[in-house]
Amino acid sequence: MTVRIAPSLLSVDFARMADELAMLEAAGADWLHVDVMDGVFVPNLSFGVKVIETVRKLTSLPLDVHLMTVEPEKYFDSFAKAGAHGLTVHVETAPHLHRQLMRIKELGCTAGATMNPSTSLDTVREVAGDLDLLLIMSVNPGFGGQTFIPHSLDKIRRARRLLDSVGSRAILEVDGGVTRHTIRDCHEAGADTFVAGHAVFSAVDPRAEVGILRNLCVLEPA
Ligand code: DX5
Ligand code: ZN
């Protein structure tokens, strides 16, 4: 199973953004996770299209855009044009989830869905075969550096079974509180792609940390 490490832009030092992005590339990061927050769906504001355009110029890493906004479809066209590789919407903000996924694909992006920890996985059951990516939130969205919610592991296992049951090859990503202490369990539960903000950027050596996290998935325990 391919393992992807997706450091989160939310934890980057914006005063040193070019250097930080170059460091992530040199570290072997696979994607850059981009958290878009509107201050309505989640109690925090982050960044919009201008920042995505800027980041696109500074790195060749695929941009994995996580939309924590009401009416996410308002941003699909501009974010795709700005260079997003994938767009992931929250089911809580997506009453027309199938239409939204199809629109994201039309724009040439990978189409992802996610839900809050308290929201059932059943909310994506009917579209499981249409997903390019399923994101399991392992914290309540809005902030970096939170603690992994342990029962997310069971949700990851159930998500793996759901995707397998429809023959889906969708990426299964985990976001929130992924660290040296939680990543292996998430991988064993069936996830292949891991967002890591605080774990990478608070490490003594952020560049080494990307490889350490990956090795915890791909190497056998000592
Ligand atoms: C939380 C965001 C996450 C956040 C993860 O709302 O969706 O992507 O950046 O940060 P860590 O890895 O620090 O929990
Ligand atoms: Zn995120």
PDB file of C-alpha atoms and ligand atoms in Angstrom:
ATOM      1  CA  MET A   1       0.000   0.000   0.000  1.00  0.00           C
ATOM      2  CA  THR A   2       1.420   3.409  -0.966  1.00  0.00           C
ATOM      3  CA  VAL A   3       2.031   5.611   2.075  1.00  0.00           C
ATOM      4  CA  ARG A   4       1.712   9.368   1.665  1.00  0.00           C
ATOM      5  CA  ILE A   5       2.749  11.983   4.208  1.00  0.00           C
ATOM      6  CA  ALA A   6       0.958  15.297   3.802  1.00  0.00           C
ATOM      7  CA  PRO A   7       2.372  18.040   6.052  1.00  0.00           C
ATOM      8  CA  SER A   8      -0.143  20.757   6.834  1.00  0.00           C
ATOM      9  CA  LEU A   9       0.318  24.332   5.645  1.00  0.00           C
ATOM     10  CA  LEU A  10      -1.477  25.482   8.803  1.00  0.00           C
ATOM     11  CA  SER A  11       1.665  24.777  10.836  1.00  0.00           C
ATOM     12  CA  VAL A  12       4.100  26.480   8.445  1.00  0.00           C
ATOM     13  CA  ASP A  13       5.906  29.652   9.559  1.00  0.00           C
ATOM     14  CA  PHE A  14       4.445  32.052   6.983  1.00  0.00           C
ATOM     15  CA  ALA A  15       7.367  34.457   7.357  1.00  0.00           C
ATOM     16  CA  ARG A  16       9.579  31.669   5.990  1.00  0.00           C
ATOM     17  CA  MET A  17       7.101  30.012   3.682  1.00  0.00           C
ATOM     18  CA  ALA A  18       9.421  29.491   0.713  1.00  0.00           C
ATOM     19  CA  ASP A  19      12.095  27.883   2.907  1.00  0.00           C
ATOM     20  CA  GLU A  20       9.582  25.721   4.739  1.00  0.00           C
ATOM     21  CA  LEU A  21       8.085  24.421   1.494  1.00  0.00           C
ATOM     22  CA  ALA A  22      11.544  23.693   0.078  1.00  0.00           C
ATOM     23  CA  MET A  23      12.355  21.812   3.288  1.00  0.00           C
ATOM     24  CA  LEU A  24       9.203  19.692   2.931  1.00  0.00           C
ATOM     25  CA  GLU A  25      10.121  18.774  -0.643  1.00  0.00           C
ATOM     26  CA  ALA A  26      13.647  17.851   0.406  1.00  0.00           C
ATOM     27  CA  ALA A  27      12.176  15.808   3.261  1.00  0.00           C
ATOM     28  CA  GLY A  28      10.239  13.691   0.790  1.00  0.00           C
ATOM     29  CA  ALA A  29       6.754  14.926   1.659  1.00  0.00           C
ATOM     30  CA  ASP A  30       4.198  13.600  -0.809  1.00  0.00           C
ATOM     31  CA  TRP A  31       1.518  16.257  -0.608  1.00  0.00           C
ATOM     32  CA  LEU A  32       0.920  19.616   1.043  1.00  0.00           C
ATOM     33  CA  HIS A  33      -2.339  19.642   3.019  1.00  0.00           C
ATOM     34  CA  VAL A  34      -4.097  23.019   2.767  1.00  0.00           C
ATOM     35  CA  ASP A  35      -6.774  23.771   5.387  1.00  0.00           C
ATOM     36  CA  VAL A  36      -9.302  26.345   4.227  1.00  0.00           C
ATOM     37  CA  MET A  37     -11.414  27.613   7.163  1.00  0.00           C
ATOM     38  CA  ASP A  38     -14.188  30.167   6.911  1.00  0.00           C
ATOM     39  CA  GLY A  39     -14.865  31.085  10.541  1.00  0.00           C
ATOM     40  CA  VAL A  40     -18.445  29.807  10.098  1.00  0.00           C
ATOM     41  CA  PHE A  41     -18.290  26.045   9.671  1.00  0.00           C
ATOM     42  CA  VAL A  42     -15.286  26.007  12.009  1.00  0.00           C
ATOM     43  CA  PRO A  43     -14.370  28.582  14.663  1.00  0.00           C
ATOM     44  CA  ASN A  44     -11.217  29.754  12.921  1.00  0.00           C
ATOM     45  CA  LEU A  45     -10.132  31.572   9.761  1.00  0.00           C
ATOM     46  CA  SER A  46      -7.210  30.469   7.651  1.00  0.00           C
ATOM     47  CA  PHE A  47      -6.537  31.192   4.012  1.00  0.00           C
ATOM     48  CA  GLY A  48      -8.139  31.512   0.603  1.00  0.00           C
ATOM     49  CA  VAL A  49      -7.339  31.526  -3.073  1.00  0.00           C
ATOM     50  CA  LYS A  50      -4.532  34.077  -2.930  1.00  0.00           C
ATOM     51  CA  VAL A  51      -2.497  31.902  -0.589  1.00  0.00           C
ATOM     52  CA  ILE A  52      -3.147  28.820  -2.718  1.00  0.00           C
ATOM     53  CA  GLU A  53      -1.877  30.688  -5.798  1.00  0.00           C
ATOM     54  CA  THR A  54       1.231  31.761  -3.898  1.00  0.00           C
ATOM     55  CA  VAL A  55       1.935  28.294  -2.556  1.00  0.00           C
ATOM     56  CA  ARG A  56       1.437  26.846  -6.034  1.00  0.00           C
ATOM     57  CA  LYS A  57       4.280  29.049  -7.300  1.00  0.00           C
ATOM     58  CA  LEU A  58       6.567  28.016  -4.442  1.00  0.00           C
ATOM     59  CA  THR A  59       6.239  24.218  -4.586  1.00  0.00           C
ATOM     60  CA  SER A  60       5.525  21.393  -6.974  1.00  0.00           C
ATOM     61  CA  LEU A  61       3.945  19.277  -4.200  1.00  0.00           C
ATOM     62  CA  PRO A  62       0.326  18.335  -4.978  1.00  0.00           C
ATOM     63  CA  LEU A  63      -2.026  20.594  -3.000  1.00  0.00           C
ATOM     64  CA  ASP A  64      -4.545  18.584  -0.975  1.00  0.00           C
ATOM     65  CA  VAL A  65      -7.191  21.194  -0.176  1.00  0.00           C
ATOM     66  CA  HIS A  66      -9.491  20.517   2.801  1.00  0.00           C
ATOM     67  CA  LEU A  67     -12.508  22.810   2.637  1.00  0.00           C
ATOM     68  CA  MET A  68     -13.892  23.614   6.088  1.00  0.00           C
ATOM     69  CA  THR A  69     -16.390  26.129   4.756  1.00  0.00           C
ATOM     70  CA  VAL A  70     -20.114  26.408   4.281  1.00  0.00           C
ATOM     71  CA  GLU A  71     -21.134  26.344   0.593  1.00  0.00           C
ATOM     72  CA  PRO A  72     -17.765  24.882  -0.459  1.00  0.00           C
ATOM     73  CA  GLU A  73     -18.892  24.772  -4.102  1.00  0.00           C
ATOM     74  CA  LYS A  74     -18.409  28.557  -4.229  1.00  0.00           C
ATOM     75  CA  TYR A  75     -14.668  27.953  -4.213  1.00  0.00           C
ATOM     76  CA  PHE A  76     -14.276  24.935  -6.498  1.00  0.00           C
ATOM     77  CA  ASP A  77     -13.551  26.822  -9.717  1.00  0.00           C
ATOM     78  CA  SER A  78     -11.135  29.364  -8.291  1.00  0.00           C
ATOM     79  CA  PHE A  79      -9.238  26.819  -6.199  1.00  0.00           C
ATOM     80  CA  ALA A  80      -8.935  24.415  -9.134  1.00  0.00           C
ATOM     81  CA  LYS A  81      -7.661  27.275 -11.295  1.00  0.00           C
ATOM     82  CA  ALA A  82      -5.216  28.265  -8.560  1.00  0.00           C
ATOM     83  CA  GLY A  83      -3.646  24.809  -8.772  1.00  0.00           C
ATOM     84  CA  ALA A  84      -5.387  22.572  -6.238  1.00  0.00           C
ATOM     85  CA  HIS A  85      -4.741  18.886  -6.904  1.00  0.00           C
ATOM     86  CA  GLY A  86      -7.621  17.637  -4.782  1.00  0.00           C
ATOM     87  CA  LEU A  87     -10.653  19.214  -3.131  1.00  0.00           C
ATOM     88  CA  THR A  88     -12.267  17.613  -0.081  1.00  0.00           C
ATOM     89  CA  VAL A  89     -15.666  18.730   1.213  1.00  0.00           C
ATOM     90  CA  HIS A  90     -17.350  18.095   4.555  1.00  0.00           C
ATOM     91  CA  VAL A  91     -20.596  16.149   4.274  1.00  0.00           C
ATOM     92  CA  GLU A  92     -22.093  18.473   6.909  1.00  0.00           C
ATOM     93  CA  THR A  93     -21.877  21.332   4.388  1.00  0.00           C
ATOM     94  CA  ALA A  94     -22.742  19.289   1.311  1.00  0.00           C
ATOM     95  CA  PRO A  95     -26.428  18.431   0.900  1.00  0.00           C
ATOM     96  CA  HIS A  96     -25.733  17.657  -2.761  1.00  0.00           C
ATOM     97  CA  LEU A  97     -22.616  15.639  -2.194  1.00  0.00           C
ATOM     98  CA  HIS A  98     -22.824  13.620  -5.397  1.00  0.00           C
ATOM     99  CA  ARG A  99     -23.196  16.747  -7.517  1.00  0.00           C
ATOM    100  CA  GLN A 100     -20.298  18.376  -5.714  1.00  0.00           C
ATOM    101  CA  LEU A 101     -18.023  15.368  -6.210  1.00  0.00           C
ATOM    102  CA  MET A 102     -18.872  15.272  -9.916  1.00  0.00           C
ATOM    103  CA  ARG A 103     -18.145  18.983 -10.279  1.00  0.00           C
ATOM    104  CA  ILE A 104     -14.753  18.587  -8.584  1.00  0.00           C
ATOM    105  CA  LYS A 105     -13.887  15.789 -11.038  1.00  0.00           C
ATOM    106  CA  GLU A 106     -15.047  17.895 -13.997  1.00  0.00           C
ATOM    107  CA  LEU A 107     -12.542  20.509 -12.897  1.00  0.00           C
ATOM    108  CA  GLY A 108      -9.780  17.908 -13.106  1.00  0.00           C
ATOM    109  CA  CYS A 109      -9.253  17.551  -9.358  1.00  0.00           C
ATOM    110  CA  THR A 110      -9.482  14.473  -7.169  1.00  0.00           C
ATOM    111  CA  ALA A 111     -12.809  14.483  -5.347  1.00  0.00           C
ATOM    112  CA  GLY A 112     -12.771  13.900  -1.611  1.00  0.00           C
ATOM    113  CA  ALA A 113     -15.305  13.796   1.206  1.00  0.00           C
ATOM    114  CA  THR A 114     -14.869  13.998   4.950  1.00  0.00           C
ATOM    115  CA  MET A 115     -16.922  14.334   8.104  1.00  0.00           C
ATOM    116  CA  ASN A 116     -16.542  15.528  11.688  1.00  0.00           C
ATOM    117  CA  PRO A 117     -15.716  12.907  14.341  1.00  0.00           C
ATOM    118  CA  SER A 118     -19.359  12.906  15.519  1.00  0.00           C
ATOM    119  CA  THR A 119     -20.760  12.402  12.013  1.00  0.00           C
ATOM    120  CA  SER A 120     -21.507   8.896  10.807  1.00  0.00           C
ATOM    121  CA  LEU A 121     -19.580   7.209   8.030  1.00  0.00           C
ATOM    122  CA  ASP A 122     -23.016   6.324   6.610  1.00  0.00           C
ATOM    123  CA  THR A 123     -23.139   9.860   5.187  1.00  0.00           C
ATOM    124  CA  VAL A 124     -20.775   8.744   2.389  1.00  0.00           C
ATOM    125  CA  ARG A 125     -22.084   5.200   1.917  1.00  0.00           C
ATOM    126  CA  GLU A 126     -24.163   5.983  -1.184  1.00  0.00           C
ATOM    127  CA  VAL A 127     -21.275   7.764  -2.926  1.00  0.00           C
ATOM    128  CA  ALA A 128     -18.464   5.460  -1.783  1.00  0.00           C
ATOM    129  CA  GLY A 129     -17.828   4.311  -5.344  1.00  0.00           C
ATOM    130  CA  ASP A 130     -17.563   7.903  -6.567  1.00  0.00           C
ATOM    131  CA  LEU A 131     -14.891   9.011  -4.125  1.00  0.00           C
ATOM    132  CA  ASP A 132     -11.271   9.530  -5.128  1.00  0.00           C
ATOM    133  CA  LEU A 133     -10.438  10.205  -1.488  1.00  0.00           C
ATOM    134  CA  LEU A 134     -12.093   9.626   1.868  1.00  0.00           C
ATOM    135  CA  LEU A 135     -10.737  11.682   4.749  1.00  0.00           C
ATOM    136  CA  ILE A 136     -11.314  10.573   8.324  1.00  0.00           C
ATOM    137  CA  MET A 137     -11.147  13.501  10.754  1.00  0.00           C
ATOM    138  CA  SER A 138      -9.480  12.341  13.943  1.00  0.00           C
ATOM    139  CA  VAL A 139      -9.946  15.707  15.709  1.00  0.00           C
ATOM    140  CA  ASN A 140     -12.721  18.268  15.612  1.00  0.00           C
ATOM    141  CA  PRO A 141     -11.704  20.496  12.693  1.00  0.00           C
ATOM    142  CA  GLY A 142     -10.560  24.063  13.213  1.00  0.00           C
ATOM    143  CA  PHE A 143      -7.134  23.953  14.807  1.00  0.00           C
ATOM    144  CA  GLY A 144      -3.789  22.254  14.488  1.00  0.00           C
ATOM    145  CA  GLY A 145      -2.026  20.572  17.375  1.00  0.00           C
ATOM    146  CA  GLN A 146      -5.015  18.775  18.900  1.00  0.00           C
ATOM    147  CA  THR A 147      -5.019  15.298  20.432  1.00  0.00           C
ATOM    148  CA  PHE A 148      -6.007  12.300  18.298  1.00  0.00           C
ATOM    149  CA  ILE A 149      -9.462  10.967  19.220  1.00  0.00           C
ATOM    150  CA  PRO A 150      -8.859   7.252  19.909  1.00  0.00           C
ATOM    151  CA  HIS A 151     -12.150   5.901  18.537  1.00  0.00           C
ATOM    152  CA  SER A 152     -11.178   7.308  15.132  1.00  0.00           C
ATOM    153  CA  LEU A 153      -9.253   4.064  14.663  1.00  0.00           C
ATOM    154  CA  ASP A 154     -12.462   2.095  14.516  1.00  0.00           C
ATOM    155  CA  LYS A 155     -13.868   4.575  11.993  1.00  0.00           C
ATOM    156  CA  ILE A 156     -10.776   4.113   9.832  1.00  0.00           C
ATOM    157  CA  ARG A 157     -11.295   0.320   9.927  1.00  0.00           C
ATOM    158  CA  ARG A 158     -14.943   0.728   8.948  1.00  0.00           C
ATOM    159  CA  ALA A 159     -13.980   3.195   6.197  1.00  0.00           C
ATOM    160  CA  ARG A 160     -11.482   0.671   4.824  1.00  0.00           C
ATOM    161  CA  ARG A 161     -14.195  -1.998   4.759  1.00  0.00           C
ATOM    162  CA  LEU A 162     -16.650   0.377   3.096  1.00  0.00           C
ATOM    163  CA  LEU A 163     -14.213   1.256   0.309  1.00  0.00           C
ATOM    164  CA  ASP A 164     -13.221  -2.384  -0.172  1.00  0.00           C
ATOM    165  CA  SER A 165     -16.874  -3.465  -0.286  1.00  0.00           C
ATOM    166  CA  VAL A 166     -17.511  -1.315  -3.367  1.00  0.00           C
ATOM    167  CA  GLY A 167     -14.173  -2.168  -4.979  1.00  0.00           C
ATOM    168  CA  SER A 168     -13.003   1.425  -4.530  1.00  0.00           C
ATOM    169  CA  ARG A 169      -9.369   2.345  -4.915  1.00  0.00           C
ATOM    170  CA  ALA A 170      -9.949   5.688  -3.178  1.00  0.00           C
ATOM    171  CA  ILE A 171      -7.229   7.118  -0.990  1.00  0.00           C
ATOM    172  CA  LEU A 172      -8.000   6.783   2.732  1.00  0.00           C
ATOM    173  CA  GLU A 173      -6.544   9.775   4.568  1.00  0.00           C
ATOM    174  CA  VAL A 174      -6.424  10.667   8.279  1.00  0.00           C
ATOM    175  CA  ASP A 175      -6.279  14.235   9.576  1.00  0.00           C
ATOM    176  CA  GLY A 176      -5.689  15.455  13.098  1.00  0.00           C
ATOM    177  CA  GLY A 177      -3.305  14.454  15.860  1.00  0.00           C
ATOM    178  CA  VAL A 178      -1.232  12.177  13.636  1.00  0.00           C
ATOM    179  CA  THR A 179       2.111  11.718  15.396  1.00  0.00           C
ATOM    180  CA  ARG A 180       4.815   9.107  15.969  1.00  0.00           C
ATOM    181  CA  HIS A 181       2.475   7.628  18.578  1.00  0.00           C
ATOM    182  CA  THR A 182      -0.658   7.334  16.424  1.00  0.00           C
ATOM    183  CA  ILE A 183       0.426   6.891  12.813  1.00  0.00           C
ATOM    184  CA  ARG A 184       1.197   3.184  12.906  1.00  0.00           C
ATOM    185  CA  ASP A 185      -2.202   2.291  14.364  1.00  0.00           C
ATOM    186  CA  CYS A 186      -3.895   4.418  11.688  1.00  0.00           C
ATOM    187  CA  HIS A 187      -1.940   2.628   8.987  1.00  0.00           C
ATOM    188  CA  GLU A 188      -2.745  -0.784  10.432  1.00  0.00           C
ATOM    189  CA  ALA A 189      -6.402   0.222  10.520  1.00  0.00           C
ATOM    190  CA  GLY A 190      -6.244   0.741   6.761  1.00  0.00           C
ATOM    191  CA  ALA A 191      -5.289   4.362   6.121  1.00  0.00           C
ATOM    192  CA  ASP A 192      -2.632   5.153   3.513  1.00  0.00           C
ATOM    193  CA  THR A 193      -2.314   8.950   3.644  1.00  0.00           C
ATOM    194  CA  PHE A 194      -1.501  11.002   6.728  1.00  0.00           C
ATOM    195  CA  VAL A 195      -1.823  14.715   7.399  1.00  0.00           C
ATOM    196  CA  ALA A 196       0.763  15.911   9.904  1.00  0.00           C
ATOM    197  CA  GLY A 197       1.014  19.494  11.104  1.00  0.00           C
ATOM    198  CA  HIS A 198       2.214  19.841  14.652  1.00  0.00           C
ATOM    199  CA  ALA A 199       4.090  16.515  14.550  1.00  0.00           C
ATOM    200  CA  VAL A 200       6.327  17.715  11.729  1.00  0.00           C
ATOM    201  CA  PHE A 201       6.759  21.386  12.550  1.00  0.00           C
ATOM    202  CA  SER A 202       7.275  21.032  16.303  1.00  0.00           C
ATOM    203  CA  ALA A 203       9.879  18.306  15.794  1.00  0.00           C
ATOM    204  CA  VAL A 204      13.507  19.093  16.588  1.00  0.00           C
ATOM    205  CA  ASP A 205      14.276  18.200  12.977  1.00  0.00           C
ATOM    206  CA  PRO A 206      11.140  18.673  10.851  1.00  0.00           C
ATOM    207  CA  ARG A 207      12.908  17.412   7.762  1.00  0.00           C
ATOM    208  CA  ALA A 208      13.778  14.091   9.407  1.00  0.00           C
ATOM    209  CA  GLU A 209      10.326  13.774  10.953  1.00  0.00           C
ATOM    210  CA  VAL A 210       8.619  13.244   7.587  1.00  0.00           C
ATOM    211  CA  GLY A 211      10.784  10.149   7.011  1.00  0.00           C
ATOM    212  CA  ILE A 212      10.328   8.951  10.594  1.00  0.00           C
ATOM    213  CA  LEU A 213       6.547   9.078  10.236  1.00  0.00           C
ATOM    214  CA  ARG A 214       6.690   7.226   6.920  1.00  0.00           C
ATOM    215  CA  ASN A 215       9.011   4.545   8.303  1.00  0.00           C
ATOM    216  CA  LEU A 216       6.630   3.874  11.181  1.00  0.00           C
ATOM    217  CA  CYS A 217       4.170   2.713   8.498  1.00  0.00           C
ATOM    218  CA  VAL A 218       6.450   0.892   6.113  1.00  0.00           C
ATOM    219  CA  LEU A 219       8.998  -0.734   8.446  1.00  0.00           C
ATOM    220  CA  GLU A 220       8.282  -3.622  10.783  1.00  0.00           C
ATOM    221  CA  PRO A 221       8.352  -2.697  14.509  1.00  0.00           C
ATOM    222  CA  ALA A 222      11.815  -3.209  16.065  1.00  0.00           C
TER     223      ALA A 222
HETATM  224  C1  DX5 B   1      -7.629  20.634  11.619  1.00  0.00           C
HETATM  225  C2  DX5 B   1      -6.994  20.538  10.275  1.00  0.00           C
HETATM  226  C3  DX5 B   1      -5.753  19.741  10.215  1.00  0.00           C
HETATM  227  C4  DX5 B   1      -4.598  20.280  11.004  1.00  0.00           C
HETATM  228  C5  DX5 B   1      -3.876  19.079  11.518  1.00  0.00           C
HETATM  229  O1  DX5 B   1      -8.805  21.322  11.470  1.00  0.00           O
HETATM  230  O2  DX5 B   1      -7.915  19.941   9.351  1.00  0.00           O
HETATM  231  O3  DX5 B   1      -5.367  19.516   8.871  1.00  0.00           O
HETATM  232  O4  DX5 B   1      -3.704  21.065  10.271  1.00  0.00           O
HETATM  233  O5  DX5 B   1      -2.932  19.489  12.416  1.00  0.00           O
HETATM  234  P1  DX5 B   1      -2.210  18.493  13.414  1.00  0.00           P
HETATM  235  O6  DX5 B   1      -1.472  17.484  12.582  1.00  0.00           O
HETATM  236  O7  DX5 B   1      -1.315  19.422  14.159  1.00  0.00           O
HETATM  237  O8  DX5 B   1      -3.269  17.854  14.275  1.00  0.00           O
HETATM  238 ZN    ZN B   2      -7.143  19.347   7.360  1.00  0.00          ZN
END
